[in-house]
């Protein structure tokens, strides 16, 4: 807009130098007395020039947005018509659409912000309502004791396989530890038996006869054997208890899903 105003200022500021002709109107009136009256517009080339100063040129160019083409109406000059035509396309069509799009974006942002504010206000109201104590004229219905969730059988089967693998891993670990304990206990028992056997008999020769200096302590050996058997029985009972718990767990899970 400033460029158009400046170009029109250069073209129209000195109309006598460029020998411009103004657009004036004249009319003729005829009366009943056969009298002819001619009326011609008085145009001052300096005072009525819309491009006399830069401010007036800018204001007259700005009036193009409202459809007033003062330069074209004042002067009969083809460059003015060309500039006015180009300016009407650029300023009136493009700039107005840009302004409309800008204002539309502003309204869109305002709508989004207003919608967010409205949602926050609704959330605050809901929070205030939920914070109030409810008054019951009759005793409220009890809450459910159990929550039953029915899902696809595929997910249950996957969960069951994972749980079984975990329990089998635990059983393997426990069985390995029990086996290690049993092997160590057996080794210890064998070592003790060897030591007892070494201490058991000391053969001395007296008159070419074998004399037993120490008797075998049978009671101690029997006690150790009984202790070892008790340990093995305890491990077996623990395995039985673990298996029974696993079976109860799977039965309970199957019963819930059947419900």
Short mmCIF file of C-alpha atoms in Angstrom, two decimals:
data_model
loop_
_atom_site.label_atom_id
_atom_site.label_comp_id
_atom_site.label_asym_id
_atom_site.label_seq_id
_atom_site.Cartn_x
_atom_site.Cartn_y
_atom_site.Cartn_z
CA UNK A 1 0.00 0.00 0.00
CA UNK A 2 2.86 2.40 0.77
CA UNK A 3 4.48 1.52 -2.57
CA UNK A 4 1.30 2.24 -4.51
CA UNK A 5 0.85 5.53 -2.67
CA UNK A 6 4.45 6.53 -3.41
CA UNK A 7 4.17 5.65 -7.13
CA UNK A 8 0.95 7.64 -7.47
CA UNK A 9 2.59 10.55 -5.67
CA UNK A 10 5.40 10.60 -8.26
CA UNK A 11 2.95 10.44 -11.15
CA UNK A 12 0.32 12.90 -9.96
CA UNK A 13 2.08 15.37 -7.67
CA UNK A 14 2.92 17.72 -10.53
CA UNK A 15 0.14 17.38 -13.12
CA UNK A 16 1.34 20.38 -15.18
CA UNK A 17 4.77 18.81 -15.66
CA UNK A 18 3.31 15.59 -17.04
CA UNK A 19 0.50 17.41 -18.88
CA UNK A 20 -2.32 15.49 -17.26
CA UNK A 21 -5.93 16.01 -18.16
CA UNK A 22 -8.52 15.87 -15.46
CA UNK A 23 -11.81 14.03 -15.59
CA UNK A 24 -14.45 16.75 -15.36
CA UNK A 25 -18.15 16.51 -16.03
CA UNK A 26 -20.37 19.04 -17.81
CA UNK A 27 -24.09 19.17 -18.41
CA UNK A 28 -26.52 21.25 -20.44
CA UNK A 29 -29.97 22.30 -19.31
CA UNK A 30 -32.76 23.37 -21.63
CA UNK A 31 -35.65 25.41 -20.33
CA UNK A 32 -39.05 26.08 -21.86
CA UNK A 33 -37.89 29.52 -23.04
CA UNK A 34 -35.39 27.84 -25.34
CA UNK A 35 -32.67 28.93 -22.99
CA UNK A 36 -29.56 26.76 -22.84
CA UNK A 37 -27.62 26.50 -19.56
CA UNK A 38 -24.24 24.82 -19.49
CA UNK A 39 -22.79 23.54 -16.21
CA UNK A 40 -19.13 22.51 -16.04
CA UNK A 41 -17.23 21.17 -13.07
CA UNK A 42 -14.60 23.48 -11.65
CA UNK A 43 -11.50 21.39 -10.91
CA UNK A 44 -8.49 22.86 -9.16
CA UNK A 45 -5.43 20.93 -10.32
CA UNK A 46 -3.61 21.66 -7.06
CA UNK A 47 -6.24 21.62 -4.34
CA UNK A 48 -8.40 18.83 -5.77
CA UNK A 49 -5.43 16.57 -6.53
CA UNK A 50 -5.70 13.45 -4.28
CA UNK A 51 -1.94 12.88 -4.65
CA UNK A 52 -0.85 16.38 -3.69
CA UNK A 53 1.06 15.17 -0.59
CA UNK A 54 2.20 11.77 0.56
CA UNK A 55 -0.40 11.66 3.35
CA UNK A 56 -3.28 12.43 0.99
CA UNK A 57 -1.89 9.93 -1.54
CA UNK A 58 -1.69 7.24 1.17
CA UNK A 59 -5.23 7.96 2.41
CA UNK A 60 -6.66 7.91 -1.10
CA UNK A 61 -4.87 4.61 -1.76
CA UNK A 62 -6.20 3.20 1.51
CA UNK A 63 -9.73 4.08 0.32
CA UNK A 64 -9.31 1.44 -2.39
CA UNK A 65 -10.27 -1.12 0.25
CA UNK A 66 -13.72 0.45 0.43
CA UNK A 67 -14.06 0.66 -3.39
CA UNK A 68 -13.26 4.39 -3.83
CA UNK A 69 -10.69 4.94 -6.61
CA UNK A 70 -10.11 8.69 -6.30
CA UNK A 71 -7.02 8.88 -8.52
CA UNK A 72 -8.78 7.22 -11.44
CA UNK A 73 -11.84 9.43 -10.98
CA UNK A 74 -9.75 12.61 -10.90
CA UNK A 75 -7.28 12.08 -13.76
CA UNK A 76 -7.53 10.68 -17.26
CA UNK A 77 -4.13 8.98 -17.39
CA UNK A 78 -3.55 5.38 -18.47
CA UNK A 79 -0.72 4.60 -15.98
CA UNK A 80 -3.12 5.57 -13.20
CA UNK A 81 -5.67 3.11 -14.56
CA UNK A 82 -3.07 0.34 -14.76
CA UNK A 83 -1.82 0.96 -11.21
CA UNK A 84 -5.40 1.17 -9.94
CA UNK A 85 -6.27 -2.14 -11.59
CA UNK A 86 -3.23 -3.93 -10.17
CA UNK A 87 -3.80 -2.38 -6.76
CA UNK A 88 -7.45 -3.41 -6.74
CA UNK A 89 -6.41 -7.03 -7.31
CA UNK A 90 -3.58 -7.06 -4.77
CA UNK A 91 -5.00 -4.90 -2.03
CA UNK A 92 -8.72 -5.50 -2.26
CA UNK A 93 -8.69 -9.21 -3.08
CA UNK A 94 -5.51 -10.57 -1.47
CA UNK A 95 -5.14 -8.33 1.57
CA UNK A 96 -8.79 -8.55 2.51
CA UNK A 97 -8.64 -12.34 2.32
CA UNK A 98 -5.48 -12.27 4.43
CA UNK A 99 -7.23 -10.13 7.01
CA UNK A 100 -10.21 -12.49 6.99
CA UNK A 101 -7.95 -15.52 7.41
CA UNK A 102 -6.05 -13.81 10.23
CA UNK A 103 -9.26 -12.90 12.01
CA UNK A 104 -10.54 -16.44 11.47
CA UNK A 105 -7.37 -17.81 13.12
CA UNK A 106 -7.85 -15.44 16.03
CA UNK A 107 -11.43 -16.61 16.47
CA UNK A 108 -10.30 -20.25 16.29
CA UNK A 109 -7.69 -19.71 19.02
CA UNK A 110 -10.25 -17.88 21.12
CA UNK A 111 -12.69 -20.77 20.65
CA UNK A 112 -10.07 -23.35 21.71
CA UNK A 113 -9.06 -21.36 24.78
CA UNK A 114 -12.70 -20.84 25.71
CA UNK A 115 -13.39 -24.57 25.28
CA UNK A 116 -10.45 -25.45 27.55
CA UNK A 117 -11.64 -22.95 30.14
CA UNK A 118 -15.14 -24.41 29.96
CA UNK A 119 -13.81 -27.94 30.52
CA UNK A 120 -11.77 -26.79 33.51
CA UNK A 121 -14.85 -25.12 34.96
CA UNK A 122 -16.85 -28.34 34.49
CA UNK A 123 -14.07 -30.37 36.13
CA UNK A 124 -14.00 -27.99 39.09
CA UNK A 125 -17.77 -28.32 39.49
CA UNK A 126 -17.53 -32.11 39.37
CA UNK A 127 -14.78 -32.10 42.00
CA UNK A 128 -16.84 -29.86 44.25
CA UNK A 129 -19.86 -32.13 43.85
CA UNK A 130 -17.85 -35.29 44.51
CA UNK A 131 -16.41 -33.75 47.67
CA UNK A 132 -19.88 -33.34 49.17
CA UNK A 133 -21.23 -35.92 51.58
CA UNK A 134 -24.14 -37.84 50.11
CA UNK A 135 -27.30 -38.04 52.21
CA UNK A 136 -29.12 -41.37 52.09
CA UNK A 137 -32.73 -41.64 53.29
CA UNK A 138 -32.37 -45.41 53.19
CA UNK A 139 -29.27 -47.54 53.72
CA UNK A 140 -27.20 -47.65 50.53
CA UNK A 141 -26.71 -50.86 48.65
CA UNK A 142 -23.60 -52.73 49.78
CA UNK A 143 -20.60 -52.72 47.57
CA UNK A 144 -19.75 -55.99 45.80
CA UNK A 145 -17.43 -58.26 47.73
CA UNK A 146 -15.78 -59.68 44.64
CA UNK A 147 -15.06 -58.23 41.25
CA UNK A 148 -15.30 -60.80 38.47
CA UNK A 149 -13.32 -60.13 35.35
CA UNK A 150 -14.02 -62.21 32.25
CA UNK A 151 -11.31 -62.03 29.64
CA UNK A 152 -10.38 -64.03 26.59
CA UNK A 153 -9.24 -67.59 27.21
CA UNK A 154 -6.03 -66.91 25.32
CA UNK A 155 -4.78 -64.47 27.93
CA UNK A 156 -5.73 -66.87 30.72
CA UNK A 157 -3.86 -69.71 29.05
CA UNK A 158 -0.78 -67.52 28.67
CA UNK A 159 -0.99 -66.52 32.33
CA UNK A 160 -1.39 -70.18 33.37
CA UNK A 161 1.66 -71.23 31.36
CA UNK A 162 3.74 -68.43 32.89
CA UNK A 163 2.65 -69.40 36.40
CA UNK A 164 3.38 -73.05 35.77
CA UNK A 165 6.84 -72.26 34.47
CA UNK A 166 7.52 -70.15 37.53
CA UNK A 167 6.34 -72.89 39.90
CA UNK A 168 8.34 -75.51 38.01
CA UNK A 169 11.42 -73.32 38.21
CA UNK A 170 10.88 -72.96 41.96
CA UNK A 171 10.42 -76.72 42.27
CA UNK A 172 13.57 -77.35 40.26
CA UNK A 173 15.53 -74.95 42.44
CA UNK A 174 14.17 -76.52 45.63
CA UNK A 175 14.76 -80.07 44.35
CA UNK A 176 18.31 -79.21 43.33
CA UNK A 177 19.00 -77.73 46.75
CA UNK A 178 17.45 -80.78 48.42
CA UNK A 179 19.52 -83.08 46.24
CA UNK A 180 22.66 -81.19 47.18
CA UNK A 181 21.72 -81.42 50.85
CA UNK A 182 21.09 -85.15 50.51
CA UNK A 183 24.38 -85.76 48.73
CA UNK A 184 26.30 -83.75 51.31
CA UNK A 185 24.55 -85.59 54.14
CA UNK A 186 25.34 -88.97 52.57
CA UNK A 187 28.97 -88.00 52.12
CA UNK A 188 29.18 -86.86 55.70
CA UNK A 189 27.59 -90.12 56.84
CA UNK A 190 30.06 -92.18 54.83
CA UNK A 191 32.97 -90.21 56.23
CA UNK A 192 31.70 -90.71 59.75
CA UNK A 193 31.24 -94.43 59.14
CA UNK A 194 34.77 -94.67 57.86
CA UNK A 195 36.08 -92.84 60.87
CA UNK A 196 34.06 -95.07 63.16
CA UNK A 197 35.32 -98.13 61.42
CA UNK A 198 38.85 -96.90 61.75
CA UNK A 199 38.28 -96.30 65.44
CA UNK A 200 36.10 -99.33 65.78
CA UNK A 201 38.61 -102.09 65.94
CA UNK A 202 42.19 -101.97 66.90
CA UNK A 203 43.71 -105.31 66.46
CA UNK A 204 46.47 -106.22 68.67
CA UNK A 205 48.22 -109.42 68.63
CA UNK A 206 48.50 -111.18 71.90
CA UNK A 207 49.53 -114.73 71.77
CA UNK A 208 48.81 -114.80 68.00
CA UNK A 209 45.18 -113.92 68.67
CA UNK A 210 43.20 -110.96 67.45
CA UNK A 211 41.80 -109.02 70.31
CA UNK A 212 39.16 -106.34 69.86
CA UNK A 213 40.13 -103.34 71.99
CA UNK A 214 37.06 -101.22 71.18
CA UNK A 215 33.52 -102.34 70.61
CA UNK A 216 31.38 -100.96 67.87
CA UNK A 217 29.07 -98.29 69.12
CA UNK A 218 25.93 -99.55 67.44
CA UNK A 219 23.55 -97.17 69.20
CA UNK A 220 25.27 -94.03 67.88
CA UNK A 221 25.29 -95.35 64.34
CA UNK A 222 21.59 -96.17 64.55
CA UNK A 223 20.82 -92.67 65.83
CA UNK A 224 22.64 -91.02 62.93
CA UNK A 225 20.87 -93.26 60.46
CA UNK A 226 17.51 -92.29 61.98
CA UNK A 227 18.38 -88.58 61.79
CA UNK A 228 19.22 -88.89 58.12
CA UNK A 229 15.94 -90.70 57.45
CA UNK A 230 14.02 -87.96 59.29
CA UNK A 231 15.61 -85.27 57.12
CA UNK A 232 14.66 -87.13 53.97
CA UNK A 233 11.09 -87.58 55.21
CA UNK A 234 10.83 -83.85 56.05
CA UNK A 235 11.92 -82.91 52.53
CA UNK A 236 9.36 -85.28 51.04
CA UNK A 237 6.58 -83.82 53.21
CA UNK A 238 7.53 -80.30 52.11
CA UNK A 239 7.31 -81.31 48.47
CA UNK A 240 3.88 -82.84 49.09
CA UNK A 241 2.63 -79.67 50.79
CA UNK A 242 3.91 -77.49 47.92
CA UNK A 243 2.19 -79.66 45.32
CA UNK A 244 -1.09 -79.59 47.27
CA UNK A 245 -0.97 -75.78 47.50
CA UNK A 246 -0.37 -75.47 43.75
CA UNK A 247 -3.30 -77.79 43.03
CA UNK A 248 -5.58 -75.80 45.34
CA UNK A 249 -4.55 -72.56 43.64
CA UNK A 250 -5.31 -73.87 40.15
CA UNK A 251 -8.64 -75.32 41.33
CA UNK A 252 -9.64 -71.97 42.84
CA UNK A 253 -8.70 -70.09 39.66
CA UNK A 254 -10.59 -72.54 37.46
CA UNK A 255 -13.64 -72.27 39.73
CA UNK A 256 -13.71 -68.46 39.46
CA UNK A 257 -13.44 -68.46 35.70
CA UNK A 258 -16.17 -71.06 35.42
CA UNK A 259 -18.45 -68.72 37.43
#
